[in-house]
Amino acid sequence: LEVLDLYELIFERIGSEMLAKDISLYALGLFPLLQYAATKVKEKLIDIYEKYWIPLTFDLIPCLSGIIGALLPGLEEKSETLDKVKMLMNRICDLTDKRLFFRALWKTI
């Protein structure tokens, strides 16, 4: 959780413009987490995606396949974060180009 707090502090300080510019750097550290994380870490990670990444809208397109791949493990039937991940995926789909979203989804699967 402390590492996620650090990410949150960085995102707060650099702002959305710099986050969009350097998104690939932060993606490398965040994307693999959801699959293996404990419930508290998953919830915090999803909150970070909602608060800092979703507002980037079209700036998410370069890493769309990565974020979809990162969120897919949260869609497991018995996942405690299933509803939050579904909502997050729907928001990403609505805020980016739907055609690109589904292309990235099928590419990831």
Short mmCIF file of N, CA, C and O in Angstrom, two decimals:
data_model
loop_
_atom_site.label_atom_id
_atom_site.label_comp_id
_atom_site.label_asym_id
_atom_site.label_seq_id
_atom_site.Cartn_x
_atom_site.Cartn_y
_atom_site.Cartn_z
N LEU A 1 0.82 -1.20 0.00
CA LEU A 1 0.00 0.00 0.00
C LEU A 1 0.85 1.26 0.00
O LEU A 1 0.44 2.27 -0.55
N GLU A 2 2.01 1.20 0.61
CA GLU A 2 2.87 2.38 0.68
C GLU A 2 3.35 2.80 -0.70
O GLU A 2 3.46 3.99 -0.99
N VAL A 3 3.62 1.82 -1.55
CA VAL A 3 4.05 2.14 -2.91
C VAL A 3 2.92 2.83 -3.66
O VAL A 3 3.16 3.80 -4.39
N LEU A 4 1.70 2.36 -3.48
CA LEU A 4 0.57 3.00 -4.14
C LEU A 4 0.34 4.41 -3.61
O LEU A 4 -0.05 5.30 -4.36
N ASP A 5 0.60 4.61 -2.32
CA ASP A 5 0.53 5.96 -1.77
C ASP A 5 1.56 6.87 -2.42
O ASP A 5 1.29 8.04 -2.70
N LEU A 6 2.73 6.32 -2.69
CA LEU A 6 3.79 7.08 -3.36
C LEU A 6 3.37 7.43 -4.80
O LEU A 6 3.55 8.57 -5.24
N TYR A 7 2.81 6.46 -5.52
CA TYR A 7 2.30 6.74 -6.87
C TYR A 7 1.26 7.86 -6.81
O TYR A 7 1.27 8.78 -7.63
N GLU A 8 0.37 7.77 -5.86
CA GLU A 8 -0.68 8.77 -5.72
C GLU A 8 -0.09 10.16 -5.46
O GLU A 8 -0.52 11.16 -6.05
N LEU A 9 0.91 10.23 -4.62
CA LEU A 9 1.59 11.49 -4.34
C LEU A 9 2.25 12.05 -5.61
O LEU A 9 2.14 13.24 -5.91
N ILE A 10 2.91 11.18 -6.35
CA ILE A 10 3.55 11.61 -7.60
C ILE A 10 2.50 12.13 -8.57
O ILE A 10 2.67 13.21 -9.17
N PHE A 11 1.42 11.39 -8.77
CA PHE A 11 0.38 11.80 -9.71
C PHE A 11 -0.25 13.13 -9.30
O PHE A 11 -0.57 13.96 -10.15
N GLU A 12 -0.41 13.31 -8.02
CA GLU A 12 -0.98 14.56 -7.50
C GLU A 12 -0.06 15.74 -7.82
O GLU A 12 -0.51 16.80 -8.22
N ARG A 13 1.22 15.51 -7.65
CA ARG A 13 2.20 16.60 -7.85
C ARG A 13 2.47 16.91 -9.31
O ARG A 13 2.66 18.07 -9.66
N ILE A 14 2.53 15.90 -10.16
CA ILE A 14 2.89 16.16 -11.56
C ILE A 14 1.70 16.62 -12.40
O ILE A 14 1.88 17.26 -13.42
N GLY A 15 0.51 16.28 -11.99
CA GLY A 15 -0.68 16.70 -12.73
C GLY A 15 -0.95 15.80 -13.93
O GLY A 15 -0.12 14.99 -14.34
N SER A 16 -2.12 15.98 -14.50
CA SER A 16 -2.57 15.09 -15.58
C SER A 16 -1.79 15.27 -16.87
O SER A 16 -1.59 14.31 -17.62
N GLU A 17 -1.31 16.47 -17.13
CA GLU A 17 -0.55 16.71 -18.37
C GLU A 17 0.76 15.91 -18.39
O GLU A 17 1.09 15.25 -19.37
N MET A 18 1.49 15.96 -17.29
CA MET A 18 2.75 15.20 -17.21
C MET A 18 2.49 13.70 -17.10
O MET A 18 3.25 12.90 -17.63
N LEU A 19 1.41 13.33 -16.42
CA LEU A 19 1.07 11.91 -16.34
C LEU A 19 0.79 11.36 -17.73
O LEU A 19 1.27 10.29 -18.08
N ALA A 20 0.05 12.10 -18.52
CA ALA A 20 -0.25 11.66 -19.89
C ALA A 20 1.03 11.53 -20.72
O ALA A 20 1.18 10.59 -21.50
N LYS A 21 1.95 12.44 -20.50
CA LYS A 21 3.20 12.41 -21.25
C LYS A 21 4.07 11.21 -20.87
O LYS A 21 4.69 10.59 -21.73
N ASP A 22 4.10 10.88 -19.59
CA ASP A 22 4.97 9.81 -19.09
C ASP A 22 4.19 8.56 -18.66
O ASP A 22 4.67 7.77 -17.85
N ILE A 23 3.02 8.37 -19.22
CA ILE A 23 2.14 7.28 -18.78
C ILE A 23 2.79 5.91 -18.89
O ILE A 23 2.57 5.05 -18.04
N SER A 24 3.60 5.71 -19.89
CA SER A 24 4.22 4.39 -20.07
C SER A 24 5.18 4.05 -18.93
O SER A 24 5.30 2.89 -18.55
N LEU A 25 5.82 5.05 -18.37
CA LEU A 25 6.73 4.80 -17.24
C LEU A 25 5.97 4.28 -16.02
O LEU A 25 6.42 3.35 -15.34
N TYR A 26 4.82 4.88 -15.75
CA TYR A 26 4.04 4.49 -14.58
C TYR A 26 3.27 3.20 -14.83
O TYR A 26 3.02 2.43 -13.91
N ALA A 27 2.91 2.97 -16.08
CA ALA A 27 2.17 1.75 -16.43
C ALA A 27 2.98 0.50 -16.11
O ALA A 27 2.43 -0.50 -15.66
N LEU A 28 4.28 0.57 -16.34
CA LEU A 28 5.14 -0.59 -16.07
C LEU A 28 5.06 -1.06 -14.62
O LEU A 28 5.15 -2.25 -14.34
N GLY A 29 4.90 -0.13 -13.72
CA GLY A 29 4.83 -0.49 -12.31
C GLY A 29 3.43 -0.85 -11.83
O GLY A 29 3.27 -1.66 -10.92
N LEU A 30 2.41 -0.26 -12.45
CA LEU A 30 1.05 -0.46 -11.96
C LEU A 30 0.31 -1.62 -12.63
O LEU A 30 -0.46 -2.32 -11.98
N PHE A 31 0.50 -1.82 -13.92
CA PHE A 31 -0.30 -2.80 -14.64
C PHE A 31 -0.19 -4.23 -14.10
O PHE A 31 -1.20 -4.92 -14.02
N PRO A 32 0.97 -4.70 -13.71
CA PRO A 32 1.05 -6.09 -13.23
C PRO A 32 0.45 -6.33 -11.84
O PRO A 32 0.28 -7.46 -11.42
N LEU A 33 0.13 -5.27 -11.11
CA LEU A 33 -0.26 -5.42 -9.70
C LEU A 33 -1.60 -6.10 -9.46
O LEU A 33 -1.71 -6.91 -8.54
N LEU A 34 -2.61 -5.79 -10.23
CA LEU A 34 -3.96 -6.25 -9.92
C LEU A 34 -4.07 -7.76 -9.88
O LEU A 34 -4.76 -8.32 -9.03
N GLN A 35 -3.38 -8.43 -10.75
CA GLN A 35 -3.48 -9.88 -10.85
C GLN A 35 -3.08 -10.61 -9.57
O GLN A 35 -3.68 -11.60 -9.19
N TYR A 36 -2.07 -10.10 -8.89
CA TYR A 36 -1.52 -10.82 -7.73
C TYR A 36 -1.77 -10.13 -6.39
O TYR A 36 -1.36 -10.63 -5.37
N ALA A 37 -2.44 -8.99 -6.42
CA ALA A 37 -2.56 -8.17 -5.22
C ALA A 37 -3.63 -8.67 -4.24
O ALA A 37 -4.58 -9.35 -4.62
N ALA A 38 -3.44 -8.30 -2.98
CA ALA A 38 -4.45 -8.56 -1.95
C ALA A 38 -5.62 -7.60 -2.18
O ALA A 38 -5.51 -6.61 -2.91
N THR A 39 -6.72 -7.88 -1.54
CA THR A 39 -7.95 -7.10 -1.75
C THR A 39 -7.76 -5.62 -1.48
O THR A 39 -8.19 -4.78 -2.28
N LYS A 40 -7.10 -5.25 -0.40
CA LYS A 40 -6.89 -3.84 -0.08
C LYS A 40 -6.06 -3.14 -1.15
O LYS A 40 -6.32 -2.00 -1.51
N VAL A 41 -5.07 -3.83 -1.64
CA VAL A 41 -4.21 -3.26 -2.68
C VAL A 41 -5.00 -3.11 -3.98
O VAL A 41 -4.89 -2.08 -4.66
N LYS A 42 -5.82 -4.09 -4.32
CA LYS A 42 -6.66 -4.01 -5.52
C LYS A 42 -7.58 -2.79 -5.45
O LYS A 42 -7.71 -2.06 -6.42
N GLU A 43 -8.22 -2.61 -4.31
CA GLU A 43 -9.14 -1.49 -4.14
C GLU A 43 -8.41 -0.15 -4.28
O GLU A 43 -8.90 0.76 -4.94
N LYS A 44 -7.24 -0.05 -3.69
CA LYS A 44 -6.45 1.18 -3.78
C LYS A 44 -6.00 1.42 -5.22
O LYS A 44 -6.05 2.55 -5.72
N LEU A 45 -5.58 0.37 -5.91
CA LEU A 45 -5.14 0.49 -7.28
C LEU A 45 -6.29 0.94 -8.19
O LEU A 45 -6.11 1.83 -9.03
N ILE A 46 -7.45 0.37 -8.01
CA ILE A 46 -8.61 0.77 -8.79
C ILE A 46 -8.96 2.22 -8.51
O ILE A 46 -9.30 2.98 -9.43
N ASP A 47 -8.87 2.64 -7.26
CA ASP A 47 -9.11 4.04 -6.92
C ASP A 47 -8.13 4.97 -7.63
O ASP A 47 -8.51 6.04 -8.10
N ILE A 48 -6.88 4.56 -7.71
CA ILE A 48 -5.87 5.36 -8.42
C ILE A 48 -6.21 5.46 -9.90
O ILE A 48 -6.14 6.54 -10.49
N TYR A 49 -6.59 4.34 -10.51
CA TYR A 49 -7.01 4.37 -11.92
C TYR A 49 -8.18 5.33 -12.11
O TYR A 49 -8.20 6.13 -13.04
N GLU A 50 -9.16 5.25 -11.22
CA GLU A 50 -10.35 6.11 -11.34
C GLU A 50 -10.01 7.59 -11.16
O GLU A 50 -10.49 8.43 -11.90
N LYS A 51 -9.17 7.87 -10.20
CA LYS A 51 -8.89 9.27 -9.86
C LYS A 51 -7.91 9.93 -10.82
O LYS A 51 -8.09 11.11 -11.18
N TYR A 52 -6.89 9.22 -11.26
CA TYR A 52 -5.82 9.85 -12.05
C TYR A 52 -5.78 9.43 -13.51
O TYR A 52 -5.36 10.21 -14.36
N TRP A 53 -6.16 8.20 -13.82
CA TRP A 53 -6.02 7.72 -15.19
C TRP A 53 -7.27 7.96 -16.02
O TRP A 53 -7.17 8.34 -17.19
N ILE A 54 -8.46 7.75 -15.47
CA ILE A 54 -9.70 7.95 -16.21
C ILE A 54 -9.82 9.39 -16.74
O ILE A 54 -10.23 9.58 -17.89
N PRO A 55 -9.46 10.41 -15.97
CA PRO A 55 -9.56 11.77 -16.51
C PRO A 55 -8.67 12.04 -17.73
O PRO A 55 -8.85 13.04 -18.42
N LEU A 56 -7.74 11.16 -18.02
CA LEU A 56 -6.87 11.36 -19.19
C LEU A 56 -7.59 11.10 -20.50
O LEU A 56 -7.10 11.48 -21.56
N THR A 57 -8.72 10.46 -20.47
CA THR A 57 -9.57 10.11 -21.62
C THR A 57 -8.75 9.65 -22.82
O THR A 57 -8.20 8.57 -22.80
N PHE A 58 -8.65 10.46 -23.86
CA PHE A 58 -7.99 10.04 -25.10
C PHE A 58 -6.48 9.83 -24.93
O PHE A 58 -5.87 9.15 -25.75
N ASP A 59 -5.90 10.39 -23.90
CA ASP A 59 -4.48 10.15 -23.65
C ASP A 59 -4.22 8.72 -23.16
O ASP A 59 -3.07 8.29 -23.09
N LEU A 60 -5.28 7.99 -22.84
CA LEU A 60 -5.15 6.58 -22.45
C LEU A 60 -4.97 5.67 -23.67
O LEU A 60 -4.55 4.53 -23.52
N ILE A 61 -5.30 6.15 -24.84
CA ILE A 61 -5.30 5.30 -26.04
C ILE A 61 -3.95 4.61 -26.28
O ILE A 61 -3.94 3.42 -26.59
N PRO A 62 -2.80 5.28 -26.13
CA PRO A 62 -1.54 4.56 -26.37
C PRO A 62 -1.32 3.35 -25.47
O PRO A 62 -0.62 2.42 -25.84
N CYS A 63 -1.91 3.35 -24.28
CA CYS A 63 -1.72 2.22 -23.37
C CYS A 63 -3.02 1.45 -23.14
O CYS A 63 -3.15 0.74 -22.14
N LEU A 64 -3.95 1.58 -24.06
CA LEU A 64 -5.26 0.94 -23.91
C LEU A 64 -5.16 -0.57 -23.75
O LEU A 64 -5.78 -1.16 -22.87
N SER A 65 -4.37 -1.22 -24.58
CA SER A 65 -4.21 -2.67 -24.47
C SER A 65 -3.64 -3.05 -23.11
O SER A 65 -4.04 -4.05 -22.50
N GLY A 66 -2.70 -2.25 -22.63
CA GLY A 66 -2.07 -2.53 -21.34
C GLY A 66 -3.03 -2.39 -20.18
O GLY A 66 -3.07 -3.25 -19.29
N ILE A 67 -3.81 -1.32 -20.17
CA ILE A 67 -4.74 -1.12 -19.05
C ILE A 67 -5.86 -2.15 -19.08
O ILE A 67 -6.30 -2.65 -18.05
N ILE A 68 -6.30 -2.53 -20.28
CA ILE A 68 -7.32 -3.57 -20.38
C ILE A 68 -6.75 -4.90 -19.87
O ILE A 68 -7.39 -5.60 -19.09
N GLY A 69 -5.54 -5.23 -20.30
CA GLY A 69 -4.90 -6.45 -19.82
C GLY A 69 -4.67 -6.44 -18.33
O GLY A 69 -4.76 -7.48 -17.67
N ALA A 70 -4.39 -5.27 -17.79
CA ALA A 70 -4.18 -5.15 -16.34
C ALA A 70 -5.48 -5.34 -15.57
O ALA A 70 -5.47 -5.87 -14.46
N LEU A 71 -6.60 -4.93 -16.15
CA LEU A 71 -7.88 -5.01 -15.45
C LEU A 71 -8.59 -6.36 -15.63
O LEU A 71 -9.44 -6.72 -14.82
N LEU A 72 -8.27 -7.09 -16.67
CA LEU A 72 -8.96 -8.36 -16.94
C LEU A 72 -8.93 -9.34 -15.76
O LEU A 72 -9.94 -9.99 -15.49
N PRO A 73 -7.82 -9.48 -15.03
CA PRO A 73 -7.85 -10.40 -13.88
C PRO A 73 -8.88 -10.01 -12.81
O PRO A 73 -9.33 -10.86 -12.05
N GLY A 74 -9.26 -8.75 -12.78
CA GLY A 74 -10.27 -8.30 -11.83
C GLY A 74 -11.69 -8.68 -12.22
O GLY A 74 -12.63 -8.44 -11.48
N LEU A 75 -11.84 -9.27 -13.41
CA LEU A 75 -13.17 -9.67 -13.88
C LEU A 75 -13.47 -11.14 -13.60
O LEU A 75 -14.43 -11.68 -14.14
N GLU A 76 -12.67 -11.77 -12.78
CA GLU A 76 -12.93 -13.16 -12.41
C GLU A 76 -14.25 -13.24 -11.65
O GLU A 76 -14.62 -12.32 -10.94
N GLU A 77 -14.94 -14.36 -11.80
CA GLU A 77 -16.26 -14.53 -11.19
C GLU A 77 -16.28 -14.29 -9.69
O GLU A 77 -17.18 -13.68 -9.16
N LYS A 78 -15.28 -14.79 -8.99
CA LYS A 78 -15.27 -14.70 -7.53
C LYS A 78 -14.44 -13.54 -7.02
O LYS A 78 -14.12 -13.47 -5.85
N SER A 79 -14.10 -12.62 -7.90
CA SER A 79 -13.28 -11.49 -7.50
C SER A 79 -14.08 -10.52 -6.63
O SER A 79 -15.24 -10.21 -6.93
N GLU A 80 -13.46 -10.04 -5.58
CA GLU A 80 -14.13 -9.09 -4.70
C GLU A 80 -14.19 -7.70 -5.32
O GLU A 80 -14.94 -6.85 -4.87
N THR A 81 -13.47 -7.48 -6.38
CA THR A 81 -13.47 -6.18 -7.06
C THR A 81 -14.18 -6.22 -8.41
O THR A 81 -14.08 -5.29 -9.18
N LEU A 82 -14.93 -7.27 -8.66
CA LEU A 82 -15.58 -7.48 -9.95
C LEU A 82 -16.41 -6.27 -10.38
O LEU A 82 -16.26 -5.77 -11.49
N ASP A 83 -17.28 -5.79 -9.51
CA ASP A 83 -18.16 -4.67 -9.88
C ASP A 83 -17.38 -3.39 -10.17
O ASP A 83 -17.70 -2.67 -11.12
N LYS A 84 -16.37 -3.12 -9.36
CA LYS A 84 -15.57 -1.91 -9.58
C LYS A 84 -14.80 -1.99 -10.89
O LYS A 84 -14.69 -1.01 -11.62
N VAL A 85 -14.27 -3.16 -11.20
CA VAL A 85 -13.50 -3.32 -12.44
C VAL A 85 -14.43 -3.21 -13.65
O VAL A 85 -14.09 -2.59 -14.64
N LYS A 86 -15.62 -3.82 -13.56
CA LYS A 86 -16.59 -3.70 -14.66
C LYS A 86 -16.94 -2.23 -14.91
O LYS A 86 -16.98 -1.79 -16.06
N MET A 87 -17.19 -1.49 -13.84
CA MET A 87 -17.51 -0.08 -13.96
C MET A 87 -16.35 0.70 -14.58
O MET A 87 -16.53 1.54 -15.46
N LEU A 88 -15.15 0.38 -14.15
CA LEU A 88 -13.95 1.05 -14.67
C LEU A 88 -13.76 0.75 -16.15
O LEU A 88 -13.49 1.66 -16.95
N MET A 89 -13.94 -0.50 -16.55
CA MET A 89 -13.83 -0.86 -17.96
C MET A 89 -14.88 -0.14 -18.80
O MET A 89 -14.59 0.36 -19.89
N ASN A 90 -16.10 -0.06 -18.30
CA ASN A 90 -17.16 0.65 -19.01
C ASN A 90 -16.85 2.13 -19.16
O ASN A 90 -17.10 2.72 -20.21
N ARG A 91 -16.30 2.73 -18.12
CA ARG A 91 -15.93 4.15 -18.20
C ARG A 91 -14.81 4.37 -19.20
O ARG A 91 -14.84 5.34 -19.96
N ILE A 92 -13.84 3.49 -19.22
CA ILE A 92 -12.75 3.61 -20.19
C ILE A 92 -13.30 3.49 -21.60
O ILE A 92 -12.94 4.27 -22.49
N CYS A 93 -14.20 2.56 -21.80
CA CYS A 93 -14.82 2.37 -23.12
C CYS A 93 -15.59 3.62 -23.53
O CYS A 93 -15.49 4.08 -24.67
N ASP A 94 -16.34 4.20 -22.61
CA ASP A 94 -17.14 5.39 -22.91
C ASP A 94 -16.28 6.62 -23.18
O ASP A 94 -16.64 7.47 -24.00
N LEU A 95 -15.15 6.73 -22.48
CA LEU A 95 -14.33 7.93 -22.58
C LEU A 95 -13.31 7.90 -23.71
O LEU A 95 -12.79 8.93 -24.10
N THR A 96 -13.00 6.72 -24.20
CA THR A 96 -12.09 6.61 -25.33
C THR A 96 -12.92 6.21 -26.55
O THR A 96 -14.12 6.06 -26.46
N ASP A 97 -12.30 6.04 -27.64
CA ASP A 97 -12.98 5.60 -28.86
C ASP A 97 -13.42 4.14 -28.69
O ASP A 97 -12.57 3.28 -28.46
N LYS A 98 -14.72 3.86 -28.80
CA LYS A 98 -15.23 2.50 -28.57
C LYS A 98 -14.61 1.49 -29.53
O LYS A 98 -14.31 0.37 -29.15
N ARG A 99 -14.42 1.90 -30.75
CA ARG A 99 -13.83 1.00 -31.74
C ARG A 99 -12.41 0.61 -31.33
O ARG A 99 -12.03 -0.55 -31.37
N LEU A 100 -11.63 1.59 -30.88
CA LEU A 100 -10.27 1.32 -30.42
C LEU A 100 -10.27 0.49 -29.14
O LEU A 100 -9.42 -0.38 -28.94
N PHE A 101 -11.23 0.76 -28.27
CA PHE A 101 -11.33 0.01 -27.02
C PHE A 101 -11.55 -1.47 -27.31
O PHE A 101 -10.85 -2.33 -26.77
N PHE A 102 -12.53 -1.78 -28.16
CA PHE A 102 -12.82 -3.18 -28.44
C PHE A 102 -11.72 -3.85 -29.26
O PHE A 102 -11.45 -5.03 -29.09
N ARG A 103 -11.06 -3.09 -30.10
CA ARG A 103 -9.90 -3.65 -30.82
C ARG A 103 -8.82 -4.03 -29.82
O ARG A 103 -8.23 -5.11 -29.89
N ALA A 104 -8.56 -3.14 -28.86
CA ALA A 104 -7.55 -3.41 -27.83
C ALA A 104 -7.98 -4.59 -26.95
O ALA A 104 -7.14 -5.42 -26.57
N LEU A 105 -9.26 -4.67 -26.65
CA LEU A 105 -9.77 -5.77 -25.83
C LEU A 105 -9.55 -7.11 -26.53
O LEU A 105 -9.01 -8.05 -25.94
N TRP A 106 -9.92 -7.21 -27.79
CA TRP A 106 -9.74 -8.46 -28.52
C TRP A 106 -8.27 -8.78 -28.75
O TRP A 106 -7.88 -9.94 -28.72
N LYS A 107 -7.48 -7.76 -28.94
CA LYS A 107 -6.04 -7.97 -29.09
C LYS A 107 -5.44 -8.53 -27.80
O LYS A 107 -4.56 -9.39 -27.83
N THR A 108 -5.94 -8.06 -26.67
CA THR A 108 -5.44 -8.48 -25.37
C THR A 108 -5.86 -9.90 -25.03
O THR A 108 -5.10 -10.67 -24.47
N ILE A 109 -7.08 -10.24 -25.40
CA ILE A 109 -7.60 -11.58 -25.11
C ILE A 109 -6.89 -12.58 -25.99
O ILE A 109 -6.48 -13.61 -25.65
#
